[in-house]
PDB file of C-alpha atoms in Angstrom:
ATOM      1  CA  UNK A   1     103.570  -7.969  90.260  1.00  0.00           C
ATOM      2  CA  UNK A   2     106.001 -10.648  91.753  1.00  0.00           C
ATOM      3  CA  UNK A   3     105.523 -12.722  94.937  1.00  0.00           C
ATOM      4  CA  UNK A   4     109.039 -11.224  96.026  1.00  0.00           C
ATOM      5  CA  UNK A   5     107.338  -7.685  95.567  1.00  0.00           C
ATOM      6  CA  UNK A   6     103.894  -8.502  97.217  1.00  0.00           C
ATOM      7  CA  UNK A   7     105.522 -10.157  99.809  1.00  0.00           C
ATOM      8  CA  UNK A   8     107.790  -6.923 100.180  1.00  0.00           C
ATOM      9  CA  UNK A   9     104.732  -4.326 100.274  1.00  0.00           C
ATOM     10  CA  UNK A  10     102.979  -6.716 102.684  1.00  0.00           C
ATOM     11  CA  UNK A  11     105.509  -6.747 105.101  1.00  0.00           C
ATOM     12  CA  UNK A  12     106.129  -2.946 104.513  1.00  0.00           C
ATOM     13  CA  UNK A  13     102.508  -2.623 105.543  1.00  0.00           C
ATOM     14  CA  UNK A  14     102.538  -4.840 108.503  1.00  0.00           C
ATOM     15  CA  UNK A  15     105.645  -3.099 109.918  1.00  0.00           C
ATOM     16  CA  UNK A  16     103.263  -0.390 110.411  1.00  0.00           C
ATOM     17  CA  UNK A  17     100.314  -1.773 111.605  1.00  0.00           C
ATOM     18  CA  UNK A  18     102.355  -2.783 114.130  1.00  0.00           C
ATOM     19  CA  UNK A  19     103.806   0.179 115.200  1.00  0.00           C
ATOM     20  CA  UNK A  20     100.154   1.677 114.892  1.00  0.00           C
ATOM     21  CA  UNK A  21      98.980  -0.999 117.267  1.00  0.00           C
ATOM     22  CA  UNK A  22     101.713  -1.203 120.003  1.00  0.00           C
ATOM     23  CA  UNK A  23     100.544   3.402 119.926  1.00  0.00           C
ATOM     24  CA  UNK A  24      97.267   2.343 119.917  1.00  0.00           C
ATOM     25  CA  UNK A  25      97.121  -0.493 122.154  1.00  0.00           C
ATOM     26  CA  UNK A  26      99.400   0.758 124.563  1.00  0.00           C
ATOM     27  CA  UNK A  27      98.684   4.835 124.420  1.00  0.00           C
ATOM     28  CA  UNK A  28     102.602   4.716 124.445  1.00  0.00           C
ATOM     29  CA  UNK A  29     105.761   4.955 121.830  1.00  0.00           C
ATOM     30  CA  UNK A  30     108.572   5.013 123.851  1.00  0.00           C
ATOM     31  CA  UNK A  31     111.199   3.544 122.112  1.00  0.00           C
ATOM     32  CA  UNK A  32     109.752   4.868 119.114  1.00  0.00           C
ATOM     33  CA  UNK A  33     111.739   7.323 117.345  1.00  0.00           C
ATOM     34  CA  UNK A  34     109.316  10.391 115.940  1.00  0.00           C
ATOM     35  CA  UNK A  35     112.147  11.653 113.751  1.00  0.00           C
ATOM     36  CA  UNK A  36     111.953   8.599 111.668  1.00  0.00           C
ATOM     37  CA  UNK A  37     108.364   8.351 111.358  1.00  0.00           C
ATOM     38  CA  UNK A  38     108.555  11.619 110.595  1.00  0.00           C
ATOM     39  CA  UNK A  39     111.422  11.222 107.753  1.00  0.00           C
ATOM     40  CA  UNK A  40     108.979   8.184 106.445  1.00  0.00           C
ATOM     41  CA  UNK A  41     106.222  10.786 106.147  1.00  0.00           C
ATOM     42  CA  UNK A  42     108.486  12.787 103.828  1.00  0.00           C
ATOM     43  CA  UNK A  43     109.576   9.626 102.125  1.00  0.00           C
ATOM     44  CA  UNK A  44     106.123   8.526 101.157  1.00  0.00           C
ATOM     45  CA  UNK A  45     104.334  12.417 100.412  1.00  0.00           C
ATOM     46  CA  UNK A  46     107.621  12.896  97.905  1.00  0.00           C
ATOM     47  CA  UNK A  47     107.265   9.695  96.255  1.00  0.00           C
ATOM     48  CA  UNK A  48     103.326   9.234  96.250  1.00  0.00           C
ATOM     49  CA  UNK A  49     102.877  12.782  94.582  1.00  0.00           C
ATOM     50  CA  UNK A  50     101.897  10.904  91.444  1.00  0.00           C
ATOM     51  CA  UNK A  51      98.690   9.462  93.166  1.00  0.00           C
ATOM     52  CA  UNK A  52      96.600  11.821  91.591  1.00  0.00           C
ATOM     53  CA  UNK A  53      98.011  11.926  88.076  1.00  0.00           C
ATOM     54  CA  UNK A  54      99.262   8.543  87.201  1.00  0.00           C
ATOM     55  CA  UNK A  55      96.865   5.536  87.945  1.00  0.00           C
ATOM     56  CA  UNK A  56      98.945   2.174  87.512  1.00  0.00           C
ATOM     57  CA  UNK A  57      96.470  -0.090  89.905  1.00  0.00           C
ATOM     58  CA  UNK A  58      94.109  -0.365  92.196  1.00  0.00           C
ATOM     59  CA  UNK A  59      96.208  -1.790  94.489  1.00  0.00           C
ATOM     60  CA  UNK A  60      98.735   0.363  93.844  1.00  0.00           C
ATOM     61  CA  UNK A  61      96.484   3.402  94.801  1.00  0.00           C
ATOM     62  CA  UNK A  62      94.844   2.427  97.865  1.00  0.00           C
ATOM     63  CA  UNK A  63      98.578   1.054  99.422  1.00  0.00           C
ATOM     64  CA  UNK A  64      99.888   4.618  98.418  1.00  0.00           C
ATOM     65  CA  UNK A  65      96.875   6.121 100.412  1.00  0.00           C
ATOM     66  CA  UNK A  66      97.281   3.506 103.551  1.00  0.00           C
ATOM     67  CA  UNK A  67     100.841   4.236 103.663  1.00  0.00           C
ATOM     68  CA  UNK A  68     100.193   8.505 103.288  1.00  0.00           C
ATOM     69  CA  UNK A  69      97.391   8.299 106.291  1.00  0.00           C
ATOM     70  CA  UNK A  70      99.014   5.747 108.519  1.00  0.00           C
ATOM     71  CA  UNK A  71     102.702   7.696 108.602  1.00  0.00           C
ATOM     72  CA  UNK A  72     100.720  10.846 109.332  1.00  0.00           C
ATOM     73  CA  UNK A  73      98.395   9.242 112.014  1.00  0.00           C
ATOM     74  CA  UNK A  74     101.568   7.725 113.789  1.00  0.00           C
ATOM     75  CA  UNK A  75     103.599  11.743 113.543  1.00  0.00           C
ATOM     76  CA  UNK A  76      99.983  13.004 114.453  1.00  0.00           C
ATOM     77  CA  UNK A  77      99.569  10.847 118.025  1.00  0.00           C
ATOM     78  CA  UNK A  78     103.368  10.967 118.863  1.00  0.00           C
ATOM     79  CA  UNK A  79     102.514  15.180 118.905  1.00  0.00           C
ATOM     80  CA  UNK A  80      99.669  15.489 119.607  1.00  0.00           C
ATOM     81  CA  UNK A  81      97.884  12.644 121.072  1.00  0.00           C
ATOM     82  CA  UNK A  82      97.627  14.006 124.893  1.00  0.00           C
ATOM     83  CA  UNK A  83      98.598  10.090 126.133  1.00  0.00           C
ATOM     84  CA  UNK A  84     100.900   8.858 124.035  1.00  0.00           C
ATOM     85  CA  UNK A  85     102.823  12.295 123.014  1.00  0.00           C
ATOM     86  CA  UNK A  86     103.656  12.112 127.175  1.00  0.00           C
ATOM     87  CA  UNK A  87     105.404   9.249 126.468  1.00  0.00           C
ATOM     88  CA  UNK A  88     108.119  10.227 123.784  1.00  0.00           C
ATOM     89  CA  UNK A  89     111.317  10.165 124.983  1.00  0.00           C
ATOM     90  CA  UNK A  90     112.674  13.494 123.519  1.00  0.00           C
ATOM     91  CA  UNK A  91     115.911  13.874 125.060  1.00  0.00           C
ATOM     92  CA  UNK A  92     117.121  10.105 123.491  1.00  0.00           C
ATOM     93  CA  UNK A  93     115.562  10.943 120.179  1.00  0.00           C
ATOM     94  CA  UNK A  94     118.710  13.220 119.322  1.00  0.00           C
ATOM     95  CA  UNK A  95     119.033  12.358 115.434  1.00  0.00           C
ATOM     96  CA  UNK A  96     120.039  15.043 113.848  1.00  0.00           C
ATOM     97  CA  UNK A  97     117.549  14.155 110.905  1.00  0.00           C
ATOM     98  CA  UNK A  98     117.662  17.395 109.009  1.00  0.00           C
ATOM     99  CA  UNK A  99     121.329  16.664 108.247  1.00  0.00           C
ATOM    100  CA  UNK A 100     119.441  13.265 106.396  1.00  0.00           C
ATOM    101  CA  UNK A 101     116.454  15.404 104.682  1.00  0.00           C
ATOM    102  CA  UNK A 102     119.810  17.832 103.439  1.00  0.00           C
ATOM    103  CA  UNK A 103     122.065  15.078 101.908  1.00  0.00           C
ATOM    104  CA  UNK A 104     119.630  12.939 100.199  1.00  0.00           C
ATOM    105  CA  UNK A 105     118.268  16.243  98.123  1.00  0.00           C
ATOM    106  CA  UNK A 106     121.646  17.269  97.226  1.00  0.00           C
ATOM    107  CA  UNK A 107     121.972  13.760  95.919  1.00  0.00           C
ATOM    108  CA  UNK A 108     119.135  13.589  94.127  1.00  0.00           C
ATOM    109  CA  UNK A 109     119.581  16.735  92.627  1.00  0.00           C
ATOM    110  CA  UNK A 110     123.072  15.720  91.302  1.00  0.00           C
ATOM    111  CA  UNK A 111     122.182  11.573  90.849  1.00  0.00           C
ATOM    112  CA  UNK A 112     118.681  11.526  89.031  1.00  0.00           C
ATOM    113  CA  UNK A 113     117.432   9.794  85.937  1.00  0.00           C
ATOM    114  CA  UNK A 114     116.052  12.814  84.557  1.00  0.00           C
ATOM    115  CA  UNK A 115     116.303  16.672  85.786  1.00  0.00           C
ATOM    116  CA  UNK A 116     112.582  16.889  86.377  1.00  0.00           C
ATOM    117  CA  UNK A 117     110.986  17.719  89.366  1.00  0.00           C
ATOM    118  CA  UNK A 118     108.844  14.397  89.256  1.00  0.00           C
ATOM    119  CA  UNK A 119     112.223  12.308  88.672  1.00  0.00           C
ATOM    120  CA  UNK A 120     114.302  14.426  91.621  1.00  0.00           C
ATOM    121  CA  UNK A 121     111.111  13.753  93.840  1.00  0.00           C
ATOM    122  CA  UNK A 122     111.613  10.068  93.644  1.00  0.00           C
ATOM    123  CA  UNK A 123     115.179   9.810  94.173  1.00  0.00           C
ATOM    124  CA  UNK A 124     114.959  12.244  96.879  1.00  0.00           C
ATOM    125  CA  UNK A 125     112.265   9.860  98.270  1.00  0.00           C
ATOM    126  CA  UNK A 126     114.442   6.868  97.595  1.00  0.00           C
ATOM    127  CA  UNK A 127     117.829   8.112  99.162  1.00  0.00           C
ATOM    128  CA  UNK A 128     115.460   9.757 102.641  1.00  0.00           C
ATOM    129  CA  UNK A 129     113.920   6.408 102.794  1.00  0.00           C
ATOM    130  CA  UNK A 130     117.407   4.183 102.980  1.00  0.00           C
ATOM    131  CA  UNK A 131     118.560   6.359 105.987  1.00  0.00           C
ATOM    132  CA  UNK A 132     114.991   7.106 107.411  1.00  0.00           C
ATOM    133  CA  UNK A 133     115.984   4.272 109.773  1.00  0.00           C
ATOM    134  CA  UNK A 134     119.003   5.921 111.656  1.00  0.00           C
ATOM    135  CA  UNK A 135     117.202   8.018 114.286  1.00  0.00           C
ATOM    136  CA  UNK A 136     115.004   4.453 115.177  1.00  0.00           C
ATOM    137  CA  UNK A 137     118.521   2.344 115.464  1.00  0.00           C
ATOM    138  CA  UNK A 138     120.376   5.052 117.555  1.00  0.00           C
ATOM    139  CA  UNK A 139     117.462   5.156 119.999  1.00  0.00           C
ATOM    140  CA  UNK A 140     117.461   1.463 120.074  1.00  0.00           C
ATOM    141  CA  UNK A 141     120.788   1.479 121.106  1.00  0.00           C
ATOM    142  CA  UNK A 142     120.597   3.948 123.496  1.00  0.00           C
ATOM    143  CA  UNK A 143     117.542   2.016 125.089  1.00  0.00           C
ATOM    144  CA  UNK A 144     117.958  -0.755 127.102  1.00  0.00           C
ATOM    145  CA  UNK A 145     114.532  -2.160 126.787  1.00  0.00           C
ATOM    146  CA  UNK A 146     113.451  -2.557 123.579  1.00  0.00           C
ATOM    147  CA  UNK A 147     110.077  -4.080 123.678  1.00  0.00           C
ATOM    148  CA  UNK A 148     109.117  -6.507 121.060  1.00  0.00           C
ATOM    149  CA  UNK A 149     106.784  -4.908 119.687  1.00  0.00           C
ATOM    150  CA  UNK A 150     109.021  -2.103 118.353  1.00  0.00           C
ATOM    151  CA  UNK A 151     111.447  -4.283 117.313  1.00  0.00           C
ATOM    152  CA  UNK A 152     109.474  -6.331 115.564  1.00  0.00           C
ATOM    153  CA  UNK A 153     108.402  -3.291 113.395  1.00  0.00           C
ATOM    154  CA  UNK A 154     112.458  -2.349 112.669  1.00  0.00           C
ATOM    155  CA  UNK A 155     112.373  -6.310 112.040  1.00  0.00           C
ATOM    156  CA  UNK A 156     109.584  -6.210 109.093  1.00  0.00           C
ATOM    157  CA  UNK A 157     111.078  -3.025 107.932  1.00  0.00           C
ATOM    158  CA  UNK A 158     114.349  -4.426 107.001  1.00  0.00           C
ATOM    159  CA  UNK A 159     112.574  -7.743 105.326  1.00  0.00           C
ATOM    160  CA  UNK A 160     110.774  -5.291 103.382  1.00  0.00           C
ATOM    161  CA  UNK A 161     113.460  -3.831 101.490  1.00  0.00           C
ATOM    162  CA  UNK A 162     115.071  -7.142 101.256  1.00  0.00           C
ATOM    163  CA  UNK A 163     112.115  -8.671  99.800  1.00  0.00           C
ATOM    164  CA  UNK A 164     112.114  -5.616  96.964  1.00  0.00           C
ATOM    165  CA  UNK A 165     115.981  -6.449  96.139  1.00  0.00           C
ATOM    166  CA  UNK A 166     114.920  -9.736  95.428  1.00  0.00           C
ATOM    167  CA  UNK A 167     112.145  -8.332  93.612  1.00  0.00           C
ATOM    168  CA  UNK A 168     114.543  -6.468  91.712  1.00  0.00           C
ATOM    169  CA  UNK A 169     116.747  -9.162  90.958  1.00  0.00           C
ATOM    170  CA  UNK A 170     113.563 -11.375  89.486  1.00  0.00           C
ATOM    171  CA  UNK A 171     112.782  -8.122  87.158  1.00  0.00           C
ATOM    172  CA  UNK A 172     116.650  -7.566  86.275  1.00  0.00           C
ATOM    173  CA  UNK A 173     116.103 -11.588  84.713  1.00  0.00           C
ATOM    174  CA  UNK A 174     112.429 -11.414  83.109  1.00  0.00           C
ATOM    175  CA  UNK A 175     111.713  -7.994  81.970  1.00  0.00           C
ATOM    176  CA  UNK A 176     114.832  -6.357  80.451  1.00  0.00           C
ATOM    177  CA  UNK A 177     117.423  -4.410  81.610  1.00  0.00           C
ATOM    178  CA  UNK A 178     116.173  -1.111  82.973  1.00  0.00           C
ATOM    179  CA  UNK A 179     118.368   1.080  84.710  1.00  0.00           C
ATOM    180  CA  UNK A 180     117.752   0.645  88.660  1.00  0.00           C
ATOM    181  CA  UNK A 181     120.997   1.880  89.544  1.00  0.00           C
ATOM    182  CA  UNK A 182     119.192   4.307  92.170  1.00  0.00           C
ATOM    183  CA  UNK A 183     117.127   1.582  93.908  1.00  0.00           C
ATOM    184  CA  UNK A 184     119.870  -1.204  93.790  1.00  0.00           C
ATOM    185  CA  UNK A 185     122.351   0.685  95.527  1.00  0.00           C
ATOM    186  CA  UNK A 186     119.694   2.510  97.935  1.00  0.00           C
ATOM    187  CA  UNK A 187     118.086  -0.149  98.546  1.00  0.00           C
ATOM    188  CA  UNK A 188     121.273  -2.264  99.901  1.00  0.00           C
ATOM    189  CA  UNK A 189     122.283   0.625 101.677  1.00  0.00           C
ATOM    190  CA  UNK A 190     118.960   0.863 103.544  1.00  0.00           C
ATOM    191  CA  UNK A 191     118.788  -2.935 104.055  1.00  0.00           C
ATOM    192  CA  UNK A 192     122.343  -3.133 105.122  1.00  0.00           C
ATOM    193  CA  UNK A 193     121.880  -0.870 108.192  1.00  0.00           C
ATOM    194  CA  UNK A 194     119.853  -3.593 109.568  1.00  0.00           C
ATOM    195  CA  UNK A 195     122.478  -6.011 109.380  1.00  0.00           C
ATOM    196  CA  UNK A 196     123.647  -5.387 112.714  1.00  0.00           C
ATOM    197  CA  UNK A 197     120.162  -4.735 114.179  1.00  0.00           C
ATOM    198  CA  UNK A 198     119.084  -8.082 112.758  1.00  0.00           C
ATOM    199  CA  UNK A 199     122.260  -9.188 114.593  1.00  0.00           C
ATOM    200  CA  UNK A 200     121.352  -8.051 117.813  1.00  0.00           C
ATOM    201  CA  UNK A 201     117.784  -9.431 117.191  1.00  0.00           C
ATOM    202  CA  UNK A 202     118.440 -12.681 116.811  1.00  0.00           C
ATOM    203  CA  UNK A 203     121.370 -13.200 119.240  1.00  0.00           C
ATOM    204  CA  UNK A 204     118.918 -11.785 121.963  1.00  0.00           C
TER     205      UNK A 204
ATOM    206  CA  UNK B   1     117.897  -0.444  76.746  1.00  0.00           C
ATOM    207  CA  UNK B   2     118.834   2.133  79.531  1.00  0.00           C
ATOM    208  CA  UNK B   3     115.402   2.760  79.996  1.00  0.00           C
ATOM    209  CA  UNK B   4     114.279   4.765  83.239  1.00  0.00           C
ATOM    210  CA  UNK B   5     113.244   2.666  86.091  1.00  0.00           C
ATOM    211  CA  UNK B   6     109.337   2.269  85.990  1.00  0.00           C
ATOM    212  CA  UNK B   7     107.568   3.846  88.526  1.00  0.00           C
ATOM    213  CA  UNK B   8     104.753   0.787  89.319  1.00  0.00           C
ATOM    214  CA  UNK B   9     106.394   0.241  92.158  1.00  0.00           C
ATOM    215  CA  UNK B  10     105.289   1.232  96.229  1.00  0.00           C
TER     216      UNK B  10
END
């Protein structure tokens, strides 16, 4: 575990706390696009199958459970929360995120390190997770008034997978050279559609 | 060493 890493999974998990507390504290997610917390959900139950097979850490078990239960309790109150599901704006939150779901199995089923179903799991997971985004950038667009508390959680998302690229990089030079063609290039996909979010951000 | 990535990571 590297400081670039910890410091990625921290901000990961503040991203969203956030989001839980702007629902929470507010009893409202508009501006918050359902689709993508629902694509995370995916991202996280495909990639954190191995919770109950492979132990690595501590740590690494109880952030795979926060991350399961928190995704869920966010898709839970945005449908059925009586409040804050009034509160979705469904006609802006037009994502077509199947299409997403769709093209990052195909890929995974034809780019994969291994043709198993644990291996075409986590690239699924991987590719979902670099787009997951799209449905919460369109609607950000769309809406005028993004308040800051939902930008701040697109904010700490993007630093996340920027911190794990540099995290990446600081493996690439101490511990060999393992193939992480799959995460380098997702990974700069998913942090480069953020570039012009963190644009916006900051000019604003 | 194309090993496959490890999987320790979130």
């Amino acid at each position: 575990m590297n400081a670039f890493r910890f410091l990625g999974d921290m901000t990961h998990l503040f991203s969203v706390l956030v989001l839980l507390l702007k629902i929470y504290a507010t009893k409202s997610c508009s501006g918050v696009s359902r689709k993508t917390q629902e694509l995370y959900m995916v991202v996280f139950l495909a990639r954190y199958m191995d919770l109950f097979t492979d132990y690595i850490s501590l740590y690494n078990s109880v952030m795979k459970v926060v991350f399961i239960t928190s995704s869920a309790a966010i898709v839970w109150c945005m449908r059925r929360h009586p409040q804050v599901r009034r509160t979705y704006d469904k006609e802006q939150d037009t994502f077509r995120h199947v299409v997403l779901v769709a093209a990052a199995f195909v890929l995974a089923l034809i780019f994969n390190e291994r043709f198993t179903f644990r291996e075409i799991c986590w690239a699924f997971s991987i590719y979902l997770e670099a787009v997951a985004i799209l449905p919460q950038l369109v609607l950000l667009q769309r809406g005028r008034n993004v308040d800051n508390l939902t930008g701040q959680y697109v904010f700490f998302l993007g630093a996340y997978r920027a911190f794990y690229i540099l995290n990446w990089i600081y493996r690439y030079f101490t511990e060999g050279h393992h193939s992480r063609w799959i995460s380098w290039l997702s990974g700069l996909v998913q942090t480069g559609l953020y570039a012009d979010f963190f644009y916006y951000y900051f000019l604003r | 060493d194309c090993l496959s990535a490890p999987k320790d990571e979130l």
